[in-house]
Short mmCIF file of C-alpha atoms in Angstrom, two decimals:
data_model
loop_
_atom_site.label_atom_id
_atom_site.label_comp_id
_atom_site.label_asym_id
_atom_site.label_seq_id
_atom_site.Cartn_x
_atom_site.Cartn_y
_atom_site.Cartn_z
CA MET A 1 107.73 90.41 54.03
CA ARG A 2 109.72 90.52 57.20
CA TYR A 3 108.75 88.42 60.24
CA VAL A 4 111.56 89.51 62.68
CA VAL A 5 111.06 93.21 63.43
CA ASP A 6 111.52 95.64 66.38
CA ALA A 7 108.97 95.56 69.13
CA PRO A 8 106.94 98.71 68.16
CA MET A 9 106.69 97.29 64.47
CA VAL A 10 105.34 94.02 65.98
CA ALA A 11 102.49 95.99 67.63
CA HIS A 12 101.87 98.08 64.44
CA LEU A 13 101.75 95.08 62.20
CA TRP A 14 99.37 93.28 64.60
CA ALA A 15 97.04 96.30 65.07
CA HIS A 16 96.60 96.88 61.27
CA GLN A 17 96.80 93.06 60.60
CA SER A 18 99.26 93.75 57.80
CA GLN A 19 100.60 90.17 57.86
CA ASP A 20 99.76 86.99 59.74
CA SER A 21 102.51 86.94 62.24
CA ALA A 22 105.72 88.80 63.43
CA ARG A 23 108.03 88.85 66.38
CA ASN A 24 110.91 90.86 67.85
CA GLY A 25 113.03 87.87 68.77
CA ARG A 26 111.33 85.85 71.40
CA ASN A 27 109.55 87.90 74.04
CA PHE A 28 106.88 89.93 71.98
CA TYR A 29 105.04 88.42 68.95
CA PHE A 30 101.66 88.05 67.40
CA GLU A 31 99.96 85.14 65.54
CA GLY A 32 96.76 86.15 63.72
CA LYS A 33 94.49 88.26 65.88
CA ASP A 34 96.35 87.64 69.14
CA ILE A 35 99.46 89.38 70.29
CA TYR A 36 101.59 87.97 73.34
CA SER A 37 104.24 88.97 75.75
CA TYR A 38 106.69 86.17 76.61
CA GLY A 39 104.50 83.48 75.51
CA SER A 40 100.80 82.27 75.09
CA HIS A 41 100.41 82.37 78.79
CA PHE A 42 100.11 86.24 78.59
CA ARG A 43 97.97 87.50 75.70
CA CYS A 44 98.23 91.22 75.70
CA ALA A 45 95.22 91.82 73.39
CA SER A 46 93.15 90.34 70.61
CA ILE A 47 91.27 91.62 67.69
CA GLU A 48 87.67 90.23 67.59
CA THR A 49 85.16 90.46 64.92
CA ASN A 50 81.29 90.21 65.67
CA GLN A 51 78.50 88.66 63.56
CA GLN A 52 78.03 92.03 61.72
CA GLY A 53 81.76 92.12 60.65
CA GLN A 54 82.61 94.90 63.12
CA ILE A 55 85.96 94.62 64.93
CA ALA A 56 86.88 95.51 68.54
CA TYR A 57 90.22 95.39 70.29
CA LEU A 58 90.11 93.46 73.52
CA VAL A 59 93.13 94.68 75.66
CA THR A 60 94.08 92.84 78.89
CA THR A 61 94.04 94.64 82.29
CA ARG A 62 96.36 91.95 83.59
CA THR A 63 99.92 92.88 84.67
CA TYR A 64 103.02 90.68 84.65
CA SER A 65 106.42 92.56 84.52
CA SER A 66 107.91 95.86 83.68
CA THR A 67 108.92 94.63 80.23
CA THR A 68 105.32 93.37 79.60
CA GLY A 69 104.25 96.79 80.75
CA LYS A 70 106.22 98.29 77.99
CA HIS A 71 104.73 95.87 75.50
CA MET A 72 101.26 96.81 76.64
CA GLY A 73 102.09 100.49 76.00
CA MET A 74 103.19 99.59 72.48
CA VAL A 75 100.01 97.70 71.85
CA ARG A 76 97.70 100.51 73.03
CA ASN A 77 99.67 103.12 70.93
CA ALA A 78 99.37 100.99 67.84
CA ILE A 79 95.62 100.58 67.91
CA PRO A 80 94.17 103.12 65.26
CA CYS A 81 92.39 106.05 66.62
CA GLY A 82 88.60 105.83 66.62
CA GLU A 83 88.48 101.99 66.85
CA GLN A 84 86.41 100.23 69.53
CA VAL A 85 88.42 99.16 72.65
CA PHE A 86 87.50 97.14 75.55
CA ASP A 87 89.78 96.91 78.53
CA THR A 88 89.31 93.46 79.98
CA HIS A 89 91.25 90.28 80.87
CA ARG A 90 88.25 88.40 79.68
CA SER A 91 88.61 86.27 76.35
CA VAL A 92 85.59 86.28 74.09
CA SER A 93 85.60 85.15 70.53
CA LEU A 94 83.25 83.84 67.84
CA TYR A 95 83.60 80.30 66.54
CA LYS A 96 82.11 79.77 63.10
CA ASP A 97 80.35 83.11 63.47
CA LYS A 98 78.73 82.09 66.72
CA LEU A 99 79.46 82.55 70.43
CA SER A 100 80.41 79.33 72.35
CA GLU A 101 78.90 78.82 75.67
CA SER A 102 82.14 79.50 77.45
CA SER A 103 82.55 82.82 75.62
CA TYR A 104 78.92 83.53 76.38
CA CYS A 105 79.73 83.14 80.18
CA GLU A 106 82.91 85.16 79.84
CA SER A 107 80.94 87.96 78.09
CA ALA A 108 78.52 88.03 81.06
CA TYR A 109 81.53 88.10 83.46
CA TYR A 110 82.65 91.30 81.82
CA ILE A 111 79.40 92.91 82.81
CA VAL A 112 79.82 91.64 86.37
CA ASP A 113 83.36 93.19 86.34
CA GLN A 114 81.93 96.54 85.37
CA ILE A 115 79.22 96.34 88.09
CA GLU A 116 81.85 95.61 90.68
CA LYS A 117 83.76 98.66 89.58
CA ILE A 118 80.52 100.83 89.85
CA SER A 119 80.01 99.52 93.36
CA GLU A 120 83.76 100.48 94.17
CA TYR A 121 83.25 104.01 92.76
CA ILE A 122 80.06 104.57 94.64
CA ASN A 123 81.69 103.48 97.88
CA ALA A 124 84.80 105.60 97.32
CA GLN A 125 82.39 108.75 96.68
CA GLN A 126 81.48 108.69 100.38
CA LYS A 127 85.03 109.54 101.52
CA SER A 128 86.29 111.20 98.35
CA ARG A 129 87.95 114.74 98.89
CA THR A 130 88.56 115.69 95.21
CA GLN A 131 87.28 113.07 92.88
CA ASN A 132 83.72 113.00 91.47
CA TYR A 133 83.16 109.43 90.49
CA THR A 134 79.97 109.93 88.40
CA GLU A 135 81.93 110.09 85.08
CA HIS A 136 83.78 106.86 86.10
CA VAL A 137 80.40 105.14 86.75
CA LYS A 138 78.88 106.55 83.50
CA GLU A 139 81.91 105.13 81.63
CA CYS A 140 81.22 101.57 83.10
CA LEU A 141 77.52 101.81 82.13
CA LEU A 142 78.54 102.90 78.53
CA ASN A 143 80.90 99.95 78.37
CA ILE A 144 78.27 97.64 79.34
CA GLY A 145 76.02 98.95 76.62
CA ARG A 146 78.73 98.93 73.99
CA TRP A 147 79.61 95.43 74.99
CA ILE A 148 76.11 94.12 74.95
CA GLU A 149 75.57 95.63 71.45
CA PHE A 150 78.81 94.37 69.95
CA TRP A 151 78.31 90.77 70.85
CA GLY A 152 74.39 90.87 70.48
CA LEU A 153 73.90 89.86 74.02
CA ASP A 154 70.47 91.56 74.12
CA LYS A 155 69.12 88.95 71.66
CA ARG A 156 68.34 85.18 71.77
CA GLN A 157 71.09 83.52 69.70
CA LYS A 158 72.22 80.04 68.98
CA SER A 159 75.67 78.95 70.44
CA ALA A 160 78.39 77.29 68.28
CA THR A 161 77.07 73.95 69.37
CA GLY A 162 73.40 74.73 68.49
CA ARG A 163 72.14 75.50 71.98
CA TRP A 164 70.00 78.57 72.60
CA LEU A 165 71.73 81.36 74.52
CA ILE A 166 69.27 83.66 76.41
CA PRO A 167 69.87 87.42 76.35
CA VAL A 168 72.44 88.02 78.96
CA LEU A 169 70.71 90.58 81.03
CA THR A 170 67.97 88.02 81.56
CA LYS A 171 70.48 85.54 83.01
CA LEU A 172 72.16 88.14 85.15
CA SER A 173 68.89 89.17 86.50
CA SER A 174 67.64 85.76 87.43
CA THR A 175 67.59 84.95 91.14
CA ALA A 176 67.44 81.14 90.44
CA LYS A 177 70.28 79.46 92.44
CA LYS A 178 71.52 77.78 89.38
CA ASP A 179 71.81 81.00 87.37
CA LYS A 180 73.34 82.99 90.24
CA THR A 181 75.99 80.24 90.64
CA LYS A 182 76.82 80.18 86.89
CA PHE A 183 76.76 83.81 86.12
CA TRP A 184 77.80 85.55 89.38
CA THR A 185 80.46 83.15 90.46
CA VAL A 186 83.10 84.48 88.04
CA THR A 187 86.56 83.28 86.91
CA GLY A 188 89.36 85.56 88.13
CA GLU A 189 92.66 86.52 86.49
CA ARG A 190 95.05 83.55 86.19
CA PRO A 191 97.79 83.72 88.86
CA ARG A 192 101.43 84.09 87.36
CA TYR A 193 102.63 80.63 88.26
CA SER A 194 99.34 78.75 88.09
CA SER A 195 97.38 76.97 85.25
CA GLU A 196 94.07 77.05 87.19
CA LEU A 197 91.60 79.94 87.00
CA PRO A 198 90.31 80.92 90.50
CA ARG A 199 86.57 81.44 90.86
CA GLU A 200 84.95 84.15 93.04
CA ASN A 201 81.34 84.64 94.10
CA LYS A 202 80.27 88.24 93.28
CA SER A 203 76.50 87.78 93.79
CA GLU A 204 76.58 90.54 96.28
CA HIS A 205 76.60 92.95 93.43
CA GLN A 206 73.57 91.57 91.82
CA GLU A 207 71.31 93.84 93.72
CA LEU A 208 73.21 96.88 92.39
CA PHE A 209 72.74 95.43 88.86
CA LEU A 210 68.96 95.06 89.29
CA ASP A 211 68.88 98.62 90.72
CA ILE A 212 70.66 99.96 87.67
CA LEU A 213 68.29 98.09 85.37
CA THR A 214 65.34 99.42 87.21
CA ARG A 215 66.38 103.00 86.80
CA GLY A 216 66.93 102.66 83.22
CA LEU A 217 70.68 103.59 83.27
CA LEU A 218 71.31 101.08 80.49
CA GLN A 219 68.97 102.69 78.21
CA PRO A 220 69.27 105.87 76.16
CA ALA A 221 68.07 109.17 77.87
CA SER A 222 68.58 112.89 77.58
CA ALA A 223 71.80 114.34 78.99
CA ALA A 224 70.00 116.13 81.87
CA GLU A 225 67.82 113.15 82.67
CA TYR A 226 70.71 110.66 82.64
CA LYS A 227 72.71 112.92 84.89
CA ALA A 228 69.95 113.19 87.38
CA LYS A 229 69.37 109.45 87.50
CA LEU A 230 73.07 108.85 88.00
CA SER A 231 73.33 111.33 90.79
CA GLN A 232 70.20 109.79 92.56
CA LEU A 233 71.88 106.31 92.24
CA PHE A 234 74.88 107.52 94.27
CA ILE A 235 72.53 109.16 96.88
CA ASP A 236 70.36 106.12 97.23
CA ARG A 237 73.25 103.53 97.28
CA THR A 238 75.33 105.39 99.94
CA GLY A 239 72.18 106.19 102.09
CA ASP A 240 73.37 109.84 102.31
CA PRO A 241 70.84 112.32 101.03
CA LEU A 242 73.40 115.14 101.44
CA LEU A 243 76.05 113.21 99.63
CA TRP A 244 77.02 115.78 97.08
CA GLU A 245 76.90 118.68 99.80
CA HIS A 246 79.26 116.63 101.91
CA PHE A 247 81.44 116.04 98.93
CA ALA A 248 81.47 119.81 98.05
CA GLU A 249 82.52 120.65 101.74
CA ARG A 250 85.40 118.09 101.72
CA LYS A 251 86.45 119.31 98.25
CA GLU A 252 86.44 122.81 99.45
CA ARG A 253 88.65 122.06 102.44
CA GLN A 254 91.04 119.98 100.35
CA ASP A 255 91.33 122.62 97.67
CA ALA A 256 92.30 125.08 100.60
CA ILE A 257 94.94 122.59 101.65
CA ASN A 258 96.20 122.17 98.16
CA ARG A 259 96.52 125.90 97.77
CA ARG A 260 98.40 126.26 100.97
CA ASN A 261 100.73 123.42 99.92
CA LYS A 262 101.22 125.10 96.56
CA GLU A 263 102.13 128.33 98.11
CA LEU A 264 104.48 126.53 100.46
CA ARG A 265 106.16 124.79 97.53
CA GLU A 266 106.49 128.08 95.71
CA GLN A 267 107.93 129.63 98.77
CA GLN A 268 110.42 126.80 99.24
CA TYR A 269 111.36 126.94 95.57
CA ALA A 270 112.06 130.68 95.96
CA GLU A 271 114.10 130.17 99.02
CA ARG A 272 116.10 127.56 97.19
CA ARG A 273 116.61 129.87 94.24
CA GLU A 274 117.53 132.71 96.47
CA ARG A 275 119.98 130.52 98.23
CA TRP A 276 121.56 129.26 94.91
CA LEU A 277 121.83 132.85 93.64
CA ARG A 278 123.56 133.76 96.94
CA GLU A 279 125.98 130.86 96.57
CA GLU A 280 126.67 131.62 92.94
CA LYS A 281 127.39 135.26 94.03
CA GLU A 282 129.79 133.89 96.69
CA ARG A 283 131.46 131.48 94.24
CA HIS A 284 132.17 134.24 91.82
CA LEU A 285 133.28 136.57 94.59
CA ILE A 286 135.93 134.33 95.89
CA ALA A 287 137.08 132.85 92.61
CA ASP A 288 140.18 134.89 92.31
CA MET A 289 140.95 135.55 95.98
CA SER A 290 143.93 134.31 97.89
CA PHE A 291 143.54 131.86 100.78
CA GLU A 292 144.09 134.53 103.32
CA GLU A 293 141.38 136.75 101.90
CA LYS A 294 138.94 133.72 101.71
CA LYS A 295 139.83 132.86 105.21
CA GLU A 296 138.90 136.28 106.56
CA LEU A 297 135.61 136.31 104.74
CA TRP A 298 134.89 132.74 106.17
CA TYR A 299 135.74 133.85 109.74
CA SER A 300 133.34 136.86 109.39
CA GLY A 301 130.48 134.72 108.01
CA GLU A 302 130.35 136.39 104.74
CA ILE A 303 130.84 133.21 102.73
CA SER A 304 129.65 129.72 103.64
CA SER A 305 131.72 126.50 104.04
CA ARG A 306 130.43 125.32 100.72
CA TRP A 307 133.03 127.53 98.65
CA PHE A 308 135.71 127.42 101.21
CA SER A 309 138.49 124.76 101.63
CA ILE A 310 142.00 124.56 103.05
CA PRO A 311 144.87 124.21 100.61
CA ARG A 312 146.63 121.00 100.39
CA GLY A 313 150.07 120.61 102.03
CA LEU A 314 149.33 122.17 105.33
CA ASP A 315 149.35 120.42 108.78
CA PHE A 316 145.71 121.41 109.40
CA ASN A 317 142.75 121.01 107.06
CA ALA A 318 139.98 122.82 109.09
CA LEU A 319 139.34 126.19 110.60
CA LEU A 320 136.94 127.09 113.41
CA ARG A 321 134.59 130.03 113.76
CA VAL A 322 131.95 130.94 116.48
CA ARG A 323 128.44 131.56 115.13
CA ASN A 324 125.23 131.82 117.28
CA GLY A 325 126.97 130.58 120.36
CA HIS A 326 128.19 127.42 118.56
CA ILE A 327 131.67 126.49 117.15
CA GLU A 328 131.48 125.58 113.46
CA THR A 329 134.19 123.98 111.51
CA SER A 330 135.00 124.90 107.93
CA MET A 331 133.90 121.40 106.87
CA GLY A 332 130.40 122.16 108.12
CA ILE A 333 130.32 120.52 111.56
CA GLN A 334 128.77 122.29 114.56
CA VAL A 335 129.47 121.73 118.25
CA LYS A 336 127.40 123.18 120.95
CA THR A 337 128.87 125.39 123.79
CA LYS A 338 128.67 122.76 126.51
CA GLU A 339 130.48 120.20 124.48
CA ALA A 340 133.09 122.92 123.43
CA VAL A 341 133.88 123.52 127.16
CA ARG A 342 134.51 119.77 127.86
CA LEU A 343 136.68 119.52 124.77
CA TRP A 344 138.70 122.58 125.52
CA LYS A 345 139.62 121.12 128.93
CA LEU A 346 140.97 118.07 127.10
CA VAL A 347 142.81 120.21 124.45
CA GLU A 348 144.56 122.12 127.19
CA LEU A 349 145.52 118.95 129.00
CA PHE A 350 147.02 117.51 125.72
CA HIS A 351 148.68 120.83 124.81
CA LYS A 352 150.57 120.87 128.20
CA ASN A 353 151.64 117.21 127.74
CA GLU A 354 150.94 115.15 124.66
CA ALA A 355 151.76 112.18 126.58
CA ASP A 356 148.48 112.62 128.46
CA PHE A 357 146.46 112.17 125.08
CA ARG A 358 143.55 109.71 125.51
CA HIS A 359 140.93 108.71 122.84
CA ASP A 360 137.61 110.40 123.25
CA LEU A 361 134.46 111.25 121.21
CA VAL A 362 133.31 114.64 119.93
CA HIS A 363 129.50 114.90 120.12
CA ASP A 364 128.35 117.35 117.40
CA ALA A 365 125.06 119.46 117.24
CA ASN A 366 123.46 116.76 114.94
CA ASN A 367 123.96 113.98 117.50
CA HIS A 368 126.87 112.44 115.54
CA ASN A 369 129.96 111.12 117.24
CA TRP A 370 133.51 111.91 115.96
CA THR A 371 136.47 109.89 117.40
CA ILE A 372 139.46 111.92 118.58
CA ASN A 373 142.14 109.85 117.00
CA SER A 374 145.30 111.71 118.09
CA TYR A 375 146.92 114.97 119.30
CA LYS A 376 150.44 115.39 117.94
CA ASN A 377 152.52 118.48 117.33
CA ASP A 378 149.62 120.60 118.49
CA ILE A 379 147.26 119.21 115.91
CA LEU A 380 144.16 117.50 116.95
CA THR A 381 142.79 114.78 114.69
CA ALA A 382 139.09 114.03 115.01
CA GLY A 383 137.47 112.14 112.30
CA CYS A 384 138.41 113.76 109.01
CA HIS A 385 139.34 117.07 110.79
CA ARG A 386 142.88 118.19 111.50
CA ILE A 387 142.71 121.33 113.70
CA SER A 388 145.65 123.43 115.16
CA TYR A 389 145.87 124.35 118.79
CA GLU A 390 145.88 128.09 117.88
CA GLU A 391 142.67 127.66 115.90
CA MET A 392 141.02 126.03 118.88
CA ARG A 393 142.37 128.59 121.44
CA ASN A 394 141.17 131.46 119.36
CA ALA A 395 137.59 129.92 119.15
CA ALA A 396 137.64 129.17 122.97
CA ARG A 397 138.65 132.85 123.43
CA GLN A 398 135.53 134.04 121.43
CA LEU A 399 133.35 131.76 123.52
CA GLY A 400 134.95 133.08 126.66
CA ILE A 401 136.31 129.73 127.93
CA ALA A 402 139.91 130.47 127.47
CA ALA A 403 142.13 133.18 128.83
#
């Protein structure tokens, strides 16, 4: 029997209780029914047995780290299909085949947690554009029913210390101050760096709980009757008699938006694909051409700057062409006509006397500035561009700003 195994096997051995313990080194391990991530402060899940010998997996809803998240994924994947699973950070266990008073309170807090989630779903339904939360509420109600049945919370039972525990729904329904304080002021999730459990008063949800009991939503009913009761719960709790009509209108508008967005995405994808095909065609077209042939195609606009570059070893490394009234470099930079006129005056000045050179900035069409570093031997250097005087004069002529 091996006790040091890989992480997925740790989860598998725990879920099937194939042995009493195992670990994958030091950050993922189980001992008996409990499996932990990084230590006993974070229990991923436990396998609990009720008084009838049935088992259920209590899987925590707490979070801690990305590694712990991976451990949680392994835990869930290892649980055999068809087993009863409760998602909760609550810790409930039998001691000597009986519930302790603390476990009894924790079991009541699980129900409070589910009622709070129901309240959140009902409130969310008022603004929801796409999600119908009735199935979510139904799942919460089913969880409460399964939970009560598993732990026998609908019956009067003796605790591990011999005290009588009253059916939990009776205690949660009580309006006595003592009971409200004990059963509706619940413990929260333990903060990461604290040993104390915070407590929070959730008695505001008791009225919703009593409403659910009055409507019989925790009792078996035909599918049609149950659906009608659930729908009416949403209407009454939101105070909107046209809740579902309003939801249908919002959903229809959102569906229309989603369709338009989908069409736009498909159009953009088609445009990207067309552009890619065009570029692939360009690439194959110029693959075996000489530089002079490529240059003429670039000047004419038949190929893009993507597939064009100046051979190494030349004094210049960029060409210019005029497109749509702008000057464009073979490196993909554009300069507007107004800026080109200003720059051409500088170039003419430098060409006549290089000693007149002074540093300046080129302001491109995308609002970026490029430093004019030098002008030497009729080569202008600006940023990473080196452009010959003849190239600049030809572009200026096309714009009609040079003789």
